[in-house]
Short mmCIF file of C-alpha atoms in Angstrom, two decimals:
data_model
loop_
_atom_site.label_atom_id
_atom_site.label_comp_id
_atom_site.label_asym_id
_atom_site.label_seq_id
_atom_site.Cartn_x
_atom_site.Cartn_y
_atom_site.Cartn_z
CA UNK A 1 15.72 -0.54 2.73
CA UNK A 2 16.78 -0.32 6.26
CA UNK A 3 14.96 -0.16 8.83
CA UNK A 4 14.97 0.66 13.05
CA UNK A 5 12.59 -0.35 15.26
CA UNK A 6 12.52 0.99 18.49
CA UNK A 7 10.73 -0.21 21.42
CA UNK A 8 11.33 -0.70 25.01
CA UNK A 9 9.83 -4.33 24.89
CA UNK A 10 10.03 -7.39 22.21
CA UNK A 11 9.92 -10.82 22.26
CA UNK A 12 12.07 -13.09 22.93
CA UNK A 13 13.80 -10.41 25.28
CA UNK A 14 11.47 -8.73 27.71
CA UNK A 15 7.63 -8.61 27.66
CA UNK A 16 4.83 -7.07 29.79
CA UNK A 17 2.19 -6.82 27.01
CA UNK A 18 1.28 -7.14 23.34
CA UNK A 19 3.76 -4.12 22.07
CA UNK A 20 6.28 -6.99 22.90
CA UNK A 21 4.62 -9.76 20.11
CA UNK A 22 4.20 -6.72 17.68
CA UNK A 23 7.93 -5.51 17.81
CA UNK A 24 8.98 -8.53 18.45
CA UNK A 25 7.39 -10.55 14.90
CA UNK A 26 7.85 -7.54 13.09
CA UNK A 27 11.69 -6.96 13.77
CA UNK A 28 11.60 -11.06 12.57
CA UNK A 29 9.35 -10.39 9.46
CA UNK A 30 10.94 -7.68 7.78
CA UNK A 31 14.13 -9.60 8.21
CA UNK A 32 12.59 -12.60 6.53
CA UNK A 33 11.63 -10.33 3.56
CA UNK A 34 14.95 -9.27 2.92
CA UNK A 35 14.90 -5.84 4.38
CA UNK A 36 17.87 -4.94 6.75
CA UNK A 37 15.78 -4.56 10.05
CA UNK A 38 17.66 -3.89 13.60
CA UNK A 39 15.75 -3.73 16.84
CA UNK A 40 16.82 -1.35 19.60
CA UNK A 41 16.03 -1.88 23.40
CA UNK A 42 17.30 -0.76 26.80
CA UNK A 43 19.30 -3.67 28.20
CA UNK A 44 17.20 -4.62 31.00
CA UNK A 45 18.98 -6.61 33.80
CA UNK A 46 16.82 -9.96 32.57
CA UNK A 47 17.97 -9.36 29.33
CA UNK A 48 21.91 -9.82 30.55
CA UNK A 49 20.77 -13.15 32.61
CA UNK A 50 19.03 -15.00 29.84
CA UNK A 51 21.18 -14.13 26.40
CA UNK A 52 24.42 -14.18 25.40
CA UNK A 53 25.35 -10.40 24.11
CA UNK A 54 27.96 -9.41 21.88
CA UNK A 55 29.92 -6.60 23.40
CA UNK A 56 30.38 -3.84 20.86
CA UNK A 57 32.92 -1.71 22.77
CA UNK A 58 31.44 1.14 21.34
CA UNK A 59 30.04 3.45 24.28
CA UNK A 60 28.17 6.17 24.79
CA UNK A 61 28.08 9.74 26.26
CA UNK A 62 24.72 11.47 26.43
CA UNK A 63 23.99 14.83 28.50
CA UNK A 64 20.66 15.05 30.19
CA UNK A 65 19.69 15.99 33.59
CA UNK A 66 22.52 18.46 33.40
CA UNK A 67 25.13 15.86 33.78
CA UNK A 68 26.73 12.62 31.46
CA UNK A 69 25.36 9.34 31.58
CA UNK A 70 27.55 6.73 30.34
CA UNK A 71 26.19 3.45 28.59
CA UNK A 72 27.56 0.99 26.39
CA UNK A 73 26.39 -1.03 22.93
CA UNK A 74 25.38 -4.68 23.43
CA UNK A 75 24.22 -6.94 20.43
CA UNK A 76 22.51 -10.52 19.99
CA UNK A 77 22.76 -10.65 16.37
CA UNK A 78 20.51 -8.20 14.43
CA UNK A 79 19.38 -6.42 18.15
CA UNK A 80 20.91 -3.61 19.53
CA UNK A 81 20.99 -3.58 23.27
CA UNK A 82 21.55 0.19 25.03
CA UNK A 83 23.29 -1.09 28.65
CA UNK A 84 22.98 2.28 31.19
CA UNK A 85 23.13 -0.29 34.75
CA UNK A 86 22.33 3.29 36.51
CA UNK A 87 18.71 3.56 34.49
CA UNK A 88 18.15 0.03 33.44
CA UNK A 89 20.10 -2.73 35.78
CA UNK A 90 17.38 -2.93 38.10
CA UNK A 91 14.06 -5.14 37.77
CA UNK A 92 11.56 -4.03 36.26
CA UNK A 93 10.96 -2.75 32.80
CA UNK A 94 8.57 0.48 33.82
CA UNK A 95 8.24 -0.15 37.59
CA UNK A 96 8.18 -2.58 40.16
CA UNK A 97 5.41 -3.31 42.92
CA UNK A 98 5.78 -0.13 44.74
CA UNK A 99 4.46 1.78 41.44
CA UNK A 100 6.59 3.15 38.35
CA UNK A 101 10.09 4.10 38.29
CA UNK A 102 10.40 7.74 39.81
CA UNK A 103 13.06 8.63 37.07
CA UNK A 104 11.08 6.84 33.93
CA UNK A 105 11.54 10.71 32.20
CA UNK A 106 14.61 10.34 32.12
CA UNK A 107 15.11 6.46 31.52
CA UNK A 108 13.33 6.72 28.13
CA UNK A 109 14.72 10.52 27.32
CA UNK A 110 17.98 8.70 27.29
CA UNK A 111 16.88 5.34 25.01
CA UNK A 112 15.69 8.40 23.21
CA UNK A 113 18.62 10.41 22.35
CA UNK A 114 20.36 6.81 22.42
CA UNK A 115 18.55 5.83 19.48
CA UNK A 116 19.84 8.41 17.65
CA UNK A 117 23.43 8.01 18.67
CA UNK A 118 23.42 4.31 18.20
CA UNK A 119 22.64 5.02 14.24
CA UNK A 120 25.89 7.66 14.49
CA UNK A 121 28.08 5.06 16.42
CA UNK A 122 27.46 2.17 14.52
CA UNK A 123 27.19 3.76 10.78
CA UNK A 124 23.38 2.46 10.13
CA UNK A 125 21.66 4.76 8.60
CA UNK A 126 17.68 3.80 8.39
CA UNK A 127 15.53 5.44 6.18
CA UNK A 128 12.47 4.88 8.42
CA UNK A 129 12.72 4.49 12.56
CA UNK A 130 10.13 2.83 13.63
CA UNK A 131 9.28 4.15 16.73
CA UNK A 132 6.53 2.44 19.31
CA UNK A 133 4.58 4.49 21.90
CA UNK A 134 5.71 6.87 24.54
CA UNK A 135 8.86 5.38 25.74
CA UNK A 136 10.46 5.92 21.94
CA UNK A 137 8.17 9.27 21.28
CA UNK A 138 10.80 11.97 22.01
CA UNK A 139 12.97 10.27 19.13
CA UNK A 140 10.99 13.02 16.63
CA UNK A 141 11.20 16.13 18.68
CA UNK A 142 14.94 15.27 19.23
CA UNK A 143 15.87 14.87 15.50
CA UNK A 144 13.54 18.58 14.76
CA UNK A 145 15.28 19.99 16.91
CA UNK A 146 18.63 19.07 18.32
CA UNK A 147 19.48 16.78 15.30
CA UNK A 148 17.80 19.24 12.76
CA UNK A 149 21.19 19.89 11.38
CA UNK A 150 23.00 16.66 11.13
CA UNK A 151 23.08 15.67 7.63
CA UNK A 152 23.20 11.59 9.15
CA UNK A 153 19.90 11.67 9.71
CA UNK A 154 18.32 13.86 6.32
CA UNK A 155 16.95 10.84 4.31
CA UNK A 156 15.61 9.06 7.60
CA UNK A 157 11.76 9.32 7.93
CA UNK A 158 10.02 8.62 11.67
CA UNK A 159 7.01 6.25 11.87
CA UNK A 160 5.51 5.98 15.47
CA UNK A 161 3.13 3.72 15.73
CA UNK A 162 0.16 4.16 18.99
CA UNK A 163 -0.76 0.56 20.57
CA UNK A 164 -2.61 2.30 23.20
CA UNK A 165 -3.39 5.67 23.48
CA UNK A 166 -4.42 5.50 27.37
CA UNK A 167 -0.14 5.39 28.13
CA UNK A 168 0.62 8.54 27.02
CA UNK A 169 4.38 9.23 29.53
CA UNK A 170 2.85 12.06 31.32
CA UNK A 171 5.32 13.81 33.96
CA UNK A 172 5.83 16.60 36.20
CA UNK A 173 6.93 19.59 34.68
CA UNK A 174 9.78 19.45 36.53
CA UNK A 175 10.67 16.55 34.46
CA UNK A 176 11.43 18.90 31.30
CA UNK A 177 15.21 19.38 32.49
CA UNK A 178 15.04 15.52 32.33
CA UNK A 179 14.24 15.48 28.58
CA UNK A 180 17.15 18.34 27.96
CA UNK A 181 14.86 20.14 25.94
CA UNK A 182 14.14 23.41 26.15
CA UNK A 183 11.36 25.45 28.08
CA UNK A 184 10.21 26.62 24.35
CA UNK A 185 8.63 23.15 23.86
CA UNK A 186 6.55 23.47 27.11
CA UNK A 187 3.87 24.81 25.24
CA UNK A 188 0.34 23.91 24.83
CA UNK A 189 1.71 23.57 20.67
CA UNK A 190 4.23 21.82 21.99
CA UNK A 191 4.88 18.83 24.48
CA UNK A 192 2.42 20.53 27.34
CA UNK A 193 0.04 18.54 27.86
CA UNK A 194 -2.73 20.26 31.03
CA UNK A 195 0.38 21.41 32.70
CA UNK A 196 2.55 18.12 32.56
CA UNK A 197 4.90 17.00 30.16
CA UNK A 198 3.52 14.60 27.05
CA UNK A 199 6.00 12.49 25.92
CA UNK A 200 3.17 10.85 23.29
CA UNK A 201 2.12 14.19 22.25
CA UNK A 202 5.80 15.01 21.06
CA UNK A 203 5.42 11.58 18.74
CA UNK A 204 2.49 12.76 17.45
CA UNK A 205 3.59 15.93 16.64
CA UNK A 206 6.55 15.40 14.89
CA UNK A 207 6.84 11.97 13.43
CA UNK A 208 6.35 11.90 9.74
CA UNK A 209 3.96 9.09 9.96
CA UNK A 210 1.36 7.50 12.61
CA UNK A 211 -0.13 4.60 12.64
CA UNK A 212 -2.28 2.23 15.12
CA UNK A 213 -3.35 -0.89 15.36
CA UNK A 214 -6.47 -0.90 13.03
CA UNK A 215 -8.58 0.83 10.83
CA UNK A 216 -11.44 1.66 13.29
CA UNK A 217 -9.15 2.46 16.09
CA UNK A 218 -7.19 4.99 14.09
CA UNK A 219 -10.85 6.41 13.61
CA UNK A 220 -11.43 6.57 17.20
CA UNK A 221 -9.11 7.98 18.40
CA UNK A 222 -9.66 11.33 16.80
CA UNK A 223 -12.85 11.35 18.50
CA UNK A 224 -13.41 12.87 21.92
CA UNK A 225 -15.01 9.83 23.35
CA UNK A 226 -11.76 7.91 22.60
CA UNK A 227 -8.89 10.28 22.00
CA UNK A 228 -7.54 10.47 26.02
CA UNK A 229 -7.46 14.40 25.47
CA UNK A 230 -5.29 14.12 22.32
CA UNK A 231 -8.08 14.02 19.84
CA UNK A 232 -7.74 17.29 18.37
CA UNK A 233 -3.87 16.83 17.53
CA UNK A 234 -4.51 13.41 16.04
CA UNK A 235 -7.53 14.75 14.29
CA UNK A 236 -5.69 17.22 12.38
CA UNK A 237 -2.64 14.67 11.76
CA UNK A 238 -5.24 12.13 9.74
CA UNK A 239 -4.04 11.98 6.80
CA UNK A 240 -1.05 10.88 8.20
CA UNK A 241 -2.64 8.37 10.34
CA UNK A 242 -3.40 5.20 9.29
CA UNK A 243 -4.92 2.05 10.62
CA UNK A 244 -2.80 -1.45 9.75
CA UNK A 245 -4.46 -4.28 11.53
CA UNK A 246 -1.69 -5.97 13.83
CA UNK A 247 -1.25 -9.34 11.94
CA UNK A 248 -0.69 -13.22 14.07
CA UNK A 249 2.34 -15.79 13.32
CA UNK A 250 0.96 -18.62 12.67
CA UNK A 251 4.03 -20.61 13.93
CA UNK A 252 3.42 -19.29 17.80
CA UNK A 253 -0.23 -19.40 17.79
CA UNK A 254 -1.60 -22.28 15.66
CA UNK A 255 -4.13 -24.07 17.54
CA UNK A 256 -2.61 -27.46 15.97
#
């Protein structure tokens, strides 16, 4: 089986929270098991200071914003690094302490579509992309729609999995052109979401799979009280959703 995760934090690279551990272990887990696992981040400007990459070469083209932005394919040995020093070389992974990064739309529309053209560029073919809140969300709506015909992608499966449902990548609707999707998505069936764009809502739409962090909390959220205005979607996606307790390694967090 192989097997992408996608996240825009893990450990030992770049971490503001626990959707760092989770990616992080996991990407190490499945590896230990046998399955061929690769982990895909942005190539934050820490991660250039503190690791030694492998550079692929291999570069990429993708047009958003109505214009090219050119990045390049960095490795340390079963991670995939996406280097774009006009959307990621700064400090920072979301924002710095003036607030979040005005043009975070389009930072994570292009790790996005990046995903996707990493798989092409580099001839891995996953059967499941594991995708990790909003920051990796548009990775579904992307393969329904502008990837709907590439036959590359027809045995891969999506699997986005919600650490917290309170980040949902809400932006301006101004921000659409950043995605390069089209105004037909701007829809309150689509990625409208009270008049702003939902980059969550897209993952929850049209991943094959959801999951959270536990049994109860995939519960909750399909409750009002809970459910951050997305309970209704996620309640009629439930039998799609489940609940897998996030596990602990033992070897970072033994109290020996």
């Amino acid at each position: 089986m192989r097997v992408l995760i996608a996240s825009s934090e893990a450990i030992p690279y770049c971490k503001t929270g626990g959707l760092a551990d989770v990616a992080g272990v996991l990407f190490k887990e499945l590896n230990v098991m046998n399955i061929d696992a690769r982990l895909i981040l942005p190539l934050y400007s820490n991660i250039s200071r503190d690791f030694e990459l492998t550079d692929t070469g291999i570069e990429l083209r993708i047009f958003l914003n109505r214009r090219y932005y050119s990045g390049r394919i960095y490795t340390h040995n079963k991670a995939i690094f996406i280097g774009c020093d006009e959307l990621y070389g700064r400090e920072g992974l979301y924002g710095d302490k003036t607030g979040d990064f005005a043009d975070n739309a389009l930072r994570f529309s292009y790790f996005c579509k990046a995903v996707i053209e990493v798989c092409k560029a580099i001839d891995f073919r996953p059967d499941i992309i594991h995708l990790n809140d909003w920051q990796t969300s548009l990775v579904p709506l992307y393969l329904r729609t502008e990837y709907s015909g590439d036959d590359f992608f027809r045995d891969t499966l999506t699997l986005l999995t919600i650490h917290n449902l309170g980040y949902q990548g809400l932006f301006s609707p101004e921000d659409l052109s950043a995605t390069g999707l089209g105004r037909e998505v701007f829809n309150p069936e689509g990625i409208e979401f009270y008049g702003k764009v939902n980059f969550l809502k897209a993952g929850i739409l049209y991943a094959d799979i959801l999951s959270t962090v536990s049994r109860k909390y995939a519960e909750e959220i399909t409750t009002p009280e809970y459910g951050f205005g997305l309970d209704g979607i996620l309640k009629k996606r439930s039998a799609d959703l489940f609940g897998i307790l996030n596990g602990i390694d033992y070897r970072e967090w033994s109290p020996e």
